[in-house]
CSV table of C-alpha atoms in Angstrom, one decimal:
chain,number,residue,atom,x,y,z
A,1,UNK,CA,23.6,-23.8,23.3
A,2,UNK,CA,23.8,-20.8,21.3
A,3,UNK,CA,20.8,-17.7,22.5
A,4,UNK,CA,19.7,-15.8,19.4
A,5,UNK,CA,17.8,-12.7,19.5
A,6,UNK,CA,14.9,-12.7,16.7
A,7,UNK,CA,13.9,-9.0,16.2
A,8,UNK,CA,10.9,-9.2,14.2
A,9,UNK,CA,9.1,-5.3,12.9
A,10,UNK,CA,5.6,-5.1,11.7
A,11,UNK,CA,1.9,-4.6,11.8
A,12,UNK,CA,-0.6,-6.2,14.5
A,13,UNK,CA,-0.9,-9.3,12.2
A,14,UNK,CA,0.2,-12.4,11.3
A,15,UNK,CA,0.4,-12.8,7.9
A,16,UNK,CA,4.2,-13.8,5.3
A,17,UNK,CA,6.9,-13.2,7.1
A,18,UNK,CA,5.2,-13.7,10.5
A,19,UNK,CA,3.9,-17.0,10.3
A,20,UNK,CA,7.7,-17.3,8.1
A,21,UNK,CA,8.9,-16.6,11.6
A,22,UNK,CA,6.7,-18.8,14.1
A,23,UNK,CA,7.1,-21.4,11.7
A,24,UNK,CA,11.1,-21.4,12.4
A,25,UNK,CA,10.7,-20.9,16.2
A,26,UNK,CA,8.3,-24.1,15.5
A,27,UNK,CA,10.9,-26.1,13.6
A,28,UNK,CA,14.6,-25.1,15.0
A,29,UNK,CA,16.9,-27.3,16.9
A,30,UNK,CA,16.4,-26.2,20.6
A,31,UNK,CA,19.4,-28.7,21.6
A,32,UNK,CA,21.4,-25.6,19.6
A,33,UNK,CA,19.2,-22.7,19.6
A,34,UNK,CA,17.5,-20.7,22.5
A,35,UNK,CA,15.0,-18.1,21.0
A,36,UNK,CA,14.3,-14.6,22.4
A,37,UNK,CA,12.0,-12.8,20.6
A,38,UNK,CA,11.8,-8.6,20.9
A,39,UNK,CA,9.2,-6.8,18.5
A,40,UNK,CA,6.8,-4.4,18.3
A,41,UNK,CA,3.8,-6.4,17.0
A,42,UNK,CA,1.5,-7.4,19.8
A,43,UNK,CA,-0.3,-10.4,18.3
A,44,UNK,CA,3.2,-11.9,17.4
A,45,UNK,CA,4.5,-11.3,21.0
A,46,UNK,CA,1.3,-13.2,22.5
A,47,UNK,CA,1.8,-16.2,20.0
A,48,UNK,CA,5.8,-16.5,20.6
A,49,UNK,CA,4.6,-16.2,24.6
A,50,UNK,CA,2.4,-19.2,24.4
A,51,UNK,CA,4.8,-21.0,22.5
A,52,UNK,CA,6.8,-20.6,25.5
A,53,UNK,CA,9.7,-18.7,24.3
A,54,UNK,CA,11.2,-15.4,26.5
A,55,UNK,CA,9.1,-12.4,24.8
A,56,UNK,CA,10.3,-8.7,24.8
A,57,UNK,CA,7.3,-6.3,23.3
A,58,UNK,CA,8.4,-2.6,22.5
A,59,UNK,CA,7.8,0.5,20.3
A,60,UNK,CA,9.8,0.4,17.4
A,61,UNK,CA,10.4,3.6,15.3
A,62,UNK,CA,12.3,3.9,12.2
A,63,UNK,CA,14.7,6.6,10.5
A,64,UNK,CA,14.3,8.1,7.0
A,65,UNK,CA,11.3,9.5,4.8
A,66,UNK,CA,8.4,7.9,4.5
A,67,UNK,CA,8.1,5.6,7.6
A,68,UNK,CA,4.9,5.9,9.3
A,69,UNK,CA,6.5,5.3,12.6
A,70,UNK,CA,8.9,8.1,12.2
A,71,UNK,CA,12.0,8.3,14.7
A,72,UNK,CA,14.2,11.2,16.0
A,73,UNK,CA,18.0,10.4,16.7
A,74,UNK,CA,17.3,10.3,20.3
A,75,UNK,CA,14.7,7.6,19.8
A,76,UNK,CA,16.9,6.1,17.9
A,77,UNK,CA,19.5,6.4,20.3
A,78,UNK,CA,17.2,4.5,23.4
A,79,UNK,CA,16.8,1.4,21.0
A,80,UNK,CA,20.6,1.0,20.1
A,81,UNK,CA,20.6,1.1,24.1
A,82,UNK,CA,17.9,-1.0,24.6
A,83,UNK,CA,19.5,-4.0,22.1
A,84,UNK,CA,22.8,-3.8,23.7
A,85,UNK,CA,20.9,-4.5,26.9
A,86,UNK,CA,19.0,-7.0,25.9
A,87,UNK,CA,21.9,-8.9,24.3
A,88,UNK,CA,24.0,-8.3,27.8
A,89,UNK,CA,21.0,-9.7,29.3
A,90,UNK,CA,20.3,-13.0,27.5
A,91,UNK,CA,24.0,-13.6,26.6
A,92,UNK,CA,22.9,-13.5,23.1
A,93,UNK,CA,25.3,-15.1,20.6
A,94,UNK,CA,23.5,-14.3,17.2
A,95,UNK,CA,20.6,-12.2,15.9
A,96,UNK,CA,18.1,-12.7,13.5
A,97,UNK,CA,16.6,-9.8,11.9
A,98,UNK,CA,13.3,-11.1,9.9
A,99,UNK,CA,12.6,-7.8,8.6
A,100,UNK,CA,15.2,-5.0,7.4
A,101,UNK,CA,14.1,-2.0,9.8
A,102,UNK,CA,15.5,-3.1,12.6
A,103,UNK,CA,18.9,-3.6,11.2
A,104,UNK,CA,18.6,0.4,11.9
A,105,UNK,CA,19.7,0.2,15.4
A,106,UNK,CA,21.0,-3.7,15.6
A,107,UNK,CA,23.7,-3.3,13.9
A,108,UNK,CA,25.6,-0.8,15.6
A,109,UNK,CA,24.7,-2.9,18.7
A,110,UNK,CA,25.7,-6.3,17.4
A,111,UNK,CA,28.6,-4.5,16.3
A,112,UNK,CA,29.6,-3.2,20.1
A,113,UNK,CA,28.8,-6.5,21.7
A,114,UNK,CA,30.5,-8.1,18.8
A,115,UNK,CA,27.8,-10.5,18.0
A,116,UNK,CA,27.2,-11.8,14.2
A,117,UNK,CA,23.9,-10.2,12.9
A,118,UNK,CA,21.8,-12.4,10.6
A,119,UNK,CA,18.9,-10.3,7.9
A,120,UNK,CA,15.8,-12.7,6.8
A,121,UNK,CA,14.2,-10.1,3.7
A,122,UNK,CA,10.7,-11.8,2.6
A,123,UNK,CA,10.4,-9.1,0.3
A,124,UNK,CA,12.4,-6.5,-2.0
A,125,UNK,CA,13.3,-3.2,-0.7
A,126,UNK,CA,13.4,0.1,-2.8
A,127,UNK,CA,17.0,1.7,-3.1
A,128,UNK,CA,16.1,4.5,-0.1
A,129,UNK,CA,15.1,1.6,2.3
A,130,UNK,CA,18.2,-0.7,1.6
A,131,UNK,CA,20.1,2.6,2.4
A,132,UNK,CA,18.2,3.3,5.4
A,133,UNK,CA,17.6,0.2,7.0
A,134,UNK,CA,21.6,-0.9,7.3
A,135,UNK,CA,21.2,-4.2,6.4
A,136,UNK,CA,23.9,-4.8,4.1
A,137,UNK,CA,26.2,-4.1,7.3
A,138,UNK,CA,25.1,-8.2,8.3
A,139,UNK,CA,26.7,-10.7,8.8
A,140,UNK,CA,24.5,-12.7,6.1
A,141,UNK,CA,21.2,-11.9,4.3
A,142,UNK,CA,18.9,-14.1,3.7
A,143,UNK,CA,16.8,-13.7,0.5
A,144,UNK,CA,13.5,-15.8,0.3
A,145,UNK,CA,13.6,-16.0,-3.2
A,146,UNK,CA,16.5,-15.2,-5.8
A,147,UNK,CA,13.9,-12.8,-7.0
A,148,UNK,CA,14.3,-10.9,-3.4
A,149,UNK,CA,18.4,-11.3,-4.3
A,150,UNK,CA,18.6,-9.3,-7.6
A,151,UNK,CA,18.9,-5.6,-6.6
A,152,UNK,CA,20.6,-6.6,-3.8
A,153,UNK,CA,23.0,-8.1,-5.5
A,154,UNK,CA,23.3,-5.3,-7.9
A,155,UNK,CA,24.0,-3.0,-5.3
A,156,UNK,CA,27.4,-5.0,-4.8
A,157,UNK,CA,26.1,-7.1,-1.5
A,158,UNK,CA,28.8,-10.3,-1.5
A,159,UNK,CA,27.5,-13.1,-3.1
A,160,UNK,CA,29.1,-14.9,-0.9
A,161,UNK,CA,27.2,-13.4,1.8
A,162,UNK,CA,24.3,-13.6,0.7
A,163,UNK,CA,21.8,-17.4,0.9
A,164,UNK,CA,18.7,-17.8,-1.1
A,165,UNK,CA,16.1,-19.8,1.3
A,166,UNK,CA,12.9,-20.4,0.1
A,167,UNK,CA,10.0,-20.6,2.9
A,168,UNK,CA,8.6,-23.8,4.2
A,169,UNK,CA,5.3,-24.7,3.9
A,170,UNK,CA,3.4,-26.4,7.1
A,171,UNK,CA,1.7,-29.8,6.4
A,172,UNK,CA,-1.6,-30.0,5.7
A,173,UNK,CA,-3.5,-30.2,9.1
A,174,UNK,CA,-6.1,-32.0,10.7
A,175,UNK,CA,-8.4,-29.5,9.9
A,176,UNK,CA,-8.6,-31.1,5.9
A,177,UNK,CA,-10.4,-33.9,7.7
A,178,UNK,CA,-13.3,-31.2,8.2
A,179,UNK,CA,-13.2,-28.5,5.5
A,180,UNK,CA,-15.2,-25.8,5.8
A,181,UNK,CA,-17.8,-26.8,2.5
A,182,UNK,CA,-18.1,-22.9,1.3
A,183,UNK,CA,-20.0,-24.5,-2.1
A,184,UNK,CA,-23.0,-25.9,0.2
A,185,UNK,CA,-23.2,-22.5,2.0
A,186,UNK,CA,-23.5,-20.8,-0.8
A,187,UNK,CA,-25.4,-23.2,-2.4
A,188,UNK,CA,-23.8,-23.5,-6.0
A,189,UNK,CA,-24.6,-25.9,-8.3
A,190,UNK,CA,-22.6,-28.6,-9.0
A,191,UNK,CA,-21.7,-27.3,-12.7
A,192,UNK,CA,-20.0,-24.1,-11.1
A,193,UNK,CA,-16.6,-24.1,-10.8
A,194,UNK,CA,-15.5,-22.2,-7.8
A,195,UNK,CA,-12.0,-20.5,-7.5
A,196,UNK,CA,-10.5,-19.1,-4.5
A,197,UNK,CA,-7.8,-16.6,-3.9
A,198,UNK,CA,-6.4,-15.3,-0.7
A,199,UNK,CA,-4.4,-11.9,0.4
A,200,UNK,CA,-4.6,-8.3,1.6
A,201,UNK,CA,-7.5,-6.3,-0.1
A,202,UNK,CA,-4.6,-3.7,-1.1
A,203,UNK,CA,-3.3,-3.0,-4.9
A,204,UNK,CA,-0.5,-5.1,-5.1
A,205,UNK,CA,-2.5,-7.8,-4.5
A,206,UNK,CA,-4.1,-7.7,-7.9
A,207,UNK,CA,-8.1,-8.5,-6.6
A,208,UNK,CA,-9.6,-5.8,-9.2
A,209,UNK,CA,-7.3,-7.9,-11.7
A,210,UNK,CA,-9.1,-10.8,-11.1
A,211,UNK,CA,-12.6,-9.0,-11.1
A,212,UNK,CA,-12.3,-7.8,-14.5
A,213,UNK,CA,-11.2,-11.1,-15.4
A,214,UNK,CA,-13.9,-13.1,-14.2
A,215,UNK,CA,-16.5,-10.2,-15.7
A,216,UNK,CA,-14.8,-11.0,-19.2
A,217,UNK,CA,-15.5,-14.7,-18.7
A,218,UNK,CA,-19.2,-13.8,-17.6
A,219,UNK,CA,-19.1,-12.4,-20.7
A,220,UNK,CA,-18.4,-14.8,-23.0
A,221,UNK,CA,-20.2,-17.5,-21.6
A,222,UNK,CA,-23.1,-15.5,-22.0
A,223,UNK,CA,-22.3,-14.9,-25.9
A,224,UNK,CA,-22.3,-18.5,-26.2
A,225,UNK,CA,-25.3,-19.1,-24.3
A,226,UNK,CA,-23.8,-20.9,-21.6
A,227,UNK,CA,-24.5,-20.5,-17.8
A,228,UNK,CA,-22.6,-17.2,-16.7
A,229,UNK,CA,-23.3,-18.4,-13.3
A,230,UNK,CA,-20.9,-21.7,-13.7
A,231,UNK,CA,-18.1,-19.3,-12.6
A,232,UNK,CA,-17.8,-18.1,-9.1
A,233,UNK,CA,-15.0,-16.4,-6.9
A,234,UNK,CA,-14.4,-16.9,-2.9
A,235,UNK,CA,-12.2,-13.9,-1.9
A,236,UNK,CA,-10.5,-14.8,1.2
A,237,UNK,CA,-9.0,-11.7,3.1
A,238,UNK,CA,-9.4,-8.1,4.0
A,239,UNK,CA,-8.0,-4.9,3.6
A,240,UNK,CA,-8.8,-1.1,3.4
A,241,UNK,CA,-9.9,-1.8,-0.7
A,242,UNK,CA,-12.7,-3.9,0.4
A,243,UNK,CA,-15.8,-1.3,-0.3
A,244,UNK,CA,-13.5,0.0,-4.0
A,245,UNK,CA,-13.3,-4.0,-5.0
A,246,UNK,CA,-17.0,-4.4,-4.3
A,247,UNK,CA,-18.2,-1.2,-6.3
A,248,UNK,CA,-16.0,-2.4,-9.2
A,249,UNK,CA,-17.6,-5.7,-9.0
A,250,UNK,CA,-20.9,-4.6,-9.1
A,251,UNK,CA,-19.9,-1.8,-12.0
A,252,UNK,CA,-19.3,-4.8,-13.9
A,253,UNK,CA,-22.0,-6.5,-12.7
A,254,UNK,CA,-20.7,-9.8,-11.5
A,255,UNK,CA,-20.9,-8.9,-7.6
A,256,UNK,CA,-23.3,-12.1,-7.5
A,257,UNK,CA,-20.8,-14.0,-8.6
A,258,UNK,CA,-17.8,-13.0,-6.2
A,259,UNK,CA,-18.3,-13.7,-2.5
A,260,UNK,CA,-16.2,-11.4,0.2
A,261,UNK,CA,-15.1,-14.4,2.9
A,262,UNK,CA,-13.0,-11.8,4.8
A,263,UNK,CA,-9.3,-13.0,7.4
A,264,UNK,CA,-9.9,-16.6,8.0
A,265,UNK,CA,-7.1,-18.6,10.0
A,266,UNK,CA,-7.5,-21.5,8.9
A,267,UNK,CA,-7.1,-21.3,4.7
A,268,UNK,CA,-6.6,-24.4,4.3
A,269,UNK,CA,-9.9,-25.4,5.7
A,270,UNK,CA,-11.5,-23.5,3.2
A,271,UNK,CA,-8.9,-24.5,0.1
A,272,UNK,CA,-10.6,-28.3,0.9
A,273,UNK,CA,-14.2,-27.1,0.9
A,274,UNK,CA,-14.6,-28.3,-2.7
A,275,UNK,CA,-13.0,-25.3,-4.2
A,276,UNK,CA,-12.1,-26.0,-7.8
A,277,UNK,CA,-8.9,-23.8,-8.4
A,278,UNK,CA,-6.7,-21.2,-7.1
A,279,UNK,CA,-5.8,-17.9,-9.1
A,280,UNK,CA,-3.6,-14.9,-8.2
A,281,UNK,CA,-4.0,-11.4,-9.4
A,282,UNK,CA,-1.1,-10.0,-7.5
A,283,UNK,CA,1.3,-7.6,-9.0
A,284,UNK,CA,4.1,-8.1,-6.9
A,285,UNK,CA,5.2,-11.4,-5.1
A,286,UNK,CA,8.5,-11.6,-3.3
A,287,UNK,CA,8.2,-16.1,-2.5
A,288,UNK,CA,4.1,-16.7,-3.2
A,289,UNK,CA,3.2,-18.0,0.2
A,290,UNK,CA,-0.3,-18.7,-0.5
A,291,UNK,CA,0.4,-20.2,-4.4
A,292,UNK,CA,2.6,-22.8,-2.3
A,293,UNK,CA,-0.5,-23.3,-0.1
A,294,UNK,CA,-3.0,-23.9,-2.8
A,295,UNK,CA,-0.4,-26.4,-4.4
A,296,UNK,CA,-0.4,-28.0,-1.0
A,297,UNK,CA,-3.9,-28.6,-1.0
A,298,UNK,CA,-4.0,-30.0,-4.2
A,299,UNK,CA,-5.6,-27.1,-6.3
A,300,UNK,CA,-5.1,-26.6,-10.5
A,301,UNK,CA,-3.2,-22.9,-10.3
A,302,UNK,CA,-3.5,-19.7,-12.1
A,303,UNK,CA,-0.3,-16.6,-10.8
A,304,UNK,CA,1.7,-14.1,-12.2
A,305,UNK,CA,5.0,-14.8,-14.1
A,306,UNK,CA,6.6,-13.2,-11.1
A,307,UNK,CA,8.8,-12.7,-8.1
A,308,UNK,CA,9.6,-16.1,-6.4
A,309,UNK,CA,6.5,-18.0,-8.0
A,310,UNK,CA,8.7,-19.5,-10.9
A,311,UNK,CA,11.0,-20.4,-8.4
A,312,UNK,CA,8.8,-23.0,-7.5
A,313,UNK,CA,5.9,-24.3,-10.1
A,314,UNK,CA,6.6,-24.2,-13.6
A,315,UNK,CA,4.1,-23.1,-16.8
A,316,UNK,CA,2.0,-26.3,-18.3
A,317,UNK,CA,3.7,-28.5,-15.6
A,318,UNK,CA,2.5,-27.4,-11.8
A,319,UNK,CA,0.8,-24.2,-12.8
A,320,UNK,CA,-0.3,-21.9,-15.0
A,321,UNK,CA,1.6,-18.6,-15.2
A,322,UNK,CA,0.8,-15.5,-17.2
A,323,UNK,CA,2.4,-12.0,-17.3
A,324,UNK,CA,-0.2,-9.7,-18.1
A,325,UNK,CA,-4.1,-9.3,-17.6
A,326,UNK,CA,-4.7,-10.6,-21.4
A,327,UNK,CA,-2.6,-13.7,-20.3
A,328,UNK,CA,-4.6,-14.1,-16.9
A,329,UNK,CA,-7.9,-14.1,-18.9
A,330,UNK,CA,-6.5,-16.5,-21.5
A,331,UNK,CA,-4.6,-18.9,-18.3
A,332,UNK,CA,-8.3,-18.9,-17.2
A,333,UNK,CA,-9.9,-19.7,-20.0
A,334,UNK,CA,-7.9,-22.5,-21.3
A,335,UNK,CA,-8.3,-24.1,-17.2
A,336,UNK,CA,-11.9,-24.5,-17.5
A,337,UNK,CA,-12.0,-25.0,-20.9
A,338,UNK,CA,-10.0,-28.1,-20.3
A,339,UNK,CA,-10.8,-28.3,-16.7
A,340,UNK,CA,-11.1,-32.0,-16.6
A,341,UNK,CA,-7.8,-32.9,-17.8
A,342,UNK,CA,-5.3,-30.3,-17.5
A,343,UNK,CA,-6.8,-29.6,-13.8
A,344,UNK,CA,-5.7,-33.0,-12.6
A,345,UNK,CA,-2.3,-32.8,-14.1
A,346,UNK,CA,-0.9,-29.4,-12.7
A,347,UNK,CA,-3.0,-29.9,-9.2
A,348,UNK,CA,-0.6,-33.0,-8.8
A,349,UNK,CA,2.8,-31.9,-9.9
A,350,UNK,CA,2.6,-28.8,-7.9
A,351,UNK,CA,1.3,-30.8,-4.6
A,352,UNK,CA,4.4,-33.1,-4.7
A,353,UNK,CA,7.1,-30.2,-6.1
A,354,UNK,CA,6.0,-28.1,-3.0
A,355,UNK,CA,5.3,-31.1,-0.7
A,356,UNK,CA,8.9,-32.6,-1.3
A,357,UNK,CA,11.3,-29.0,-1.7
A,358,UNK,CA,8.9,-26.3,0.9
A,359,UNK,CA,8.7,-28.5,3.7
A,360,UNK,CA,9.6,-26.4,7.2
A,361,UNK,CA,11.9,-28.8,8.1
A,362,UNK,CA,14.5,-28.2,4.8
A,363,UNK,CA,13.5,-24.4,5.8
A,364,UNK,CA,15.2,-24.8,9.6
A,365,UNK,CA,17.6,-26.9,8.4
A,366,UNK,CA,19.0,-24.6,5.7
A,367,UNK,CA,18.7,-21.4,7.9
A,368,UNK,CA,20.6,-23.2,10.7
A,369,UNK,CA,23.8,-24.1,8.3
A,370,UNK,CA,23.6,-20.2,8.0
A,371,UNK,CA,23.6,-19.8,11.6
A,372,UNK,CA,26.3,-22.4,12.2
A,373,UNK,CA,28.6,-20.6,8.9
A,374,UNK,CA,28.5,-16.8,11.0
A,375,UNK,CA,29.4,-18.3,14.0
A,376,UNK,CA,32.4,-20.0,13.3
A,377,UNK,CA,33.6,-16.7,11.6
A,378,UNK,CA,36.0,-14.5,13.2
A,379,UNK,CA,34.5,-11.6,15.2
A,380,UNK,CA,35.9,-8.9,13.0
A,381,UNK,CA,33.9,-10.4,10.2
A,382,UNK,CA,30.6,-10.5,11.8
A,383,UNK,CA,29.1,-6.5,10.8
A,384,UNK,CA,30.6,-4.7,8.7
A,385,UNK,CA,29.1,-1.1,9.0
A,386,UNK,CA,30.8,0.4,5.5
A,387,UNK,CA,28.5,-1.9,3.8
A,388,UNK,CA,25.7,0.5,4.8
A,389,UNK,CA,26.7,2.7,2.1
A,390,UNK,CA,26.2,0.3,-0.9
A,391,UNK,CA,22.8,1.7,-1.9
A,392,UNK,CA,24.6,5.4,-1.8
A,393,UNK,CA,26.9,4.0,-4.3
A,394,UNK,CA,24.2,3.4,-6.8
A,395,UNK,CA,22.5,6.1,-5.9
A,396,UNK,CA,25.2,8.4,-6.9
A,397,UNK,CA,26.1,6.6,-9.9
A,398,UNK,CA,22.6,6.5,-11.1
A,399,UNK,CA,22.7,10.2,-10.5
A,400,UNK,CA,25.6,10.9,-12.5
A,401,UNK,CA,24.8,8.4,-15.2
A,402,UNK,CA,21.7,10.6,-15.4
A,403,UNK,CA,23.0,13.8,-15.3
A,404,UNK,CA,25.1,12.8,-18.3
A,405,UNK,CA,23.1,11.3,-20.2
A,406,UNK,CA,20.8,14.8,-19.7
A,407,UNK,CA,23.9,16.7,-21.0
């Protein structure tokens, strides 16, 4: 039985890489593993606790520019101290870091206890955070998508180091058998097609793309003396945009046609309340968590070119993928132009890709052969601390490329 610390920093929710990490708690092999959980996000702490698994809540703080929890040396200091202890404590064999910060201060403790070091990224890091989080001194990085992999790759990371793991998805729940009907309550017509999409009301989540989009089909199908009306949007989600996307909805004048369903818990519930299609307006995806859970349900799809989605649906086949706002207007266009046939078609290939390759189980499975692969290593292999300085490499090389090139 191998103890493994899961050091987990974030916000007070539960959204990607938190429900990535519940879901693996969920799923791994407790004849093997015994998880300990330490992070600084409360609601994750309260859900590992009632999954019965040994819970350590603290402040975290970070080093470098631009973290809003901001750390001195000395603070940095007390949570090196604090990991070492908490390793001595539960005889910890192997961490898991499911988010790059705190690699900060686990590294140099995993590296005095001797103790391989394991890095889950669910999302690319800009050249200043790769440098300051440490992460490249792991034992292994795991990349969610081979999207996620590039830069770090670039910086020189070894490949053999490094495992692309795409996230599992949870089966659909009993909850299908009751789907919250969101076209009764709002009382739509059978003609309207209703589309959902679900994420943070923040910028990189693309919601003022789709806006604009759905004004421009308004549009047209009033020009063609058609029902404006047969087009409708469920936004599931919230975020400090909320009152911005509502002004630009109604500045284009479709805010009757958008409803604002806020955080639900239970998306899929509301995916299988007779919602017609799924679109994505986000401008950056690291894996597409919620495009996997639309195909899961069974809905025609509409995303970005980007990130991990073409990792896992294909264009024409399981979904339709565009890479700019011309080609999201034109993806939705041709979907409800030829609702009735291509809907079917891509609504079914993307339900059994993801259904078959994202299950959770495939997801412990793969991230235990990890686990398994570190361990078996010699103890002078496990973190390697001059890999820190990979990104300072580039850094300076970009600089002097630059200077150069200014000469």
């Amino acid at each position: 039985m191998v103890n493994i610390l899961y050091a987990h920093y974030g916000e007070e929710w539960i959204r990607g890489s938190e429900q990535c990490l519940l879901n693996l708690l969920d799923h791994i092999d407790k004849r093997h593993f015994q998880p300990i959980v330490w992070s600084n996000n409360q609601v994750l702490c309260q859900r590992t606790e009632a999954m019965q698994i040994a819970t350590h809540h603290d402040t975290f703080s970070l080093l470098g520019y631009g973290y809003r929890d901001k750390a001195s040396f000395w603070q940095w200091g007390k949570l090196v101290t604090r990991a070492v202890k908490l390793i001595r404590r539960h005889q910890i064999g192997l961490i898991h870091v499911n988010s790059a910060g705190p690699c900060q201060w686990l590294v140099f403790a995993a590296k005095l206890c001797q103790v391989p070091l394991v890095t889950q990224l669910h999302s690319p890091y800009i050249l200043s955070e790769r440098f300051y989080s440490g992460c490249y001194a792991s034992s292994k990085i795991i990349a969610v998508s081979h999207a996620v992999s590039h830069d770090i790759l670039a910086d020189g990371y070894p490949h053999k180091q490094l495992a692309v793991i795409h996230n599992g998805i949870a089966a659909l729940p009993a909850s299908l058998h009751s789907p919250y009907w969101v076209r009764e309550q709002l009382g739509l017509s059978p003609e309207t097609r209703l589309f959902a999409t679900v994420g943070s009301l923040i910028h990189r989540k693309g919601i003022d793309r789709l806006i604009n989009a759905l004004a421009q089909l308004h549009r047209q199908g009033e020009k063609r003396h058609t029902q404006g009306e047969q087009l409708h949007l469920l936004v599931i989600g919230d975020g400090p945009l909320k009152k911005q996307l509502q002004d630009i909805a109604k500045q284009q004048q479709v805010d009757h046609l958008v409803t604002w369903a806020g955080e639900q818990r239970d998306v899929y519930q509301w995916l299988s309340g007779g919602i017609d299609g799924f679109v994505s307006g986000a401008r950056e995806e690291a894996f597409g968590l919620v495009v996997a859970e639309a195909a899961l349900a069974k809905l025609p799809v509409i995303a970005p070119n980007i990130g991990g989605i073409p990792e896992f649906v294909a264009h024409q086949h399981s979904a339709l993928l565009y890479d700019d706002d011309q080609g999201l207007l034109q993806c939705w266009s041709d979907l409800l132009t030829d609702f009735d046939t291509l809907a079917p078609t891509l609504s079914a290939n993307a339900q059994q890709t993801v259904a078959h390759n994202l299950t959770l189980d495939n997801n412990a499975n793969k991230i235990e052969r990890v686990y398994h692969h570190v361990l078996s290593e010699p103890a002078q292999n496990h973190v390697k601390l001059s890999r820190c300085l990979l990104p300072l490499k580039i850094y300076l090389a970009k600089r002097q490329s630059s200077g150069a090139s200014h000469a």
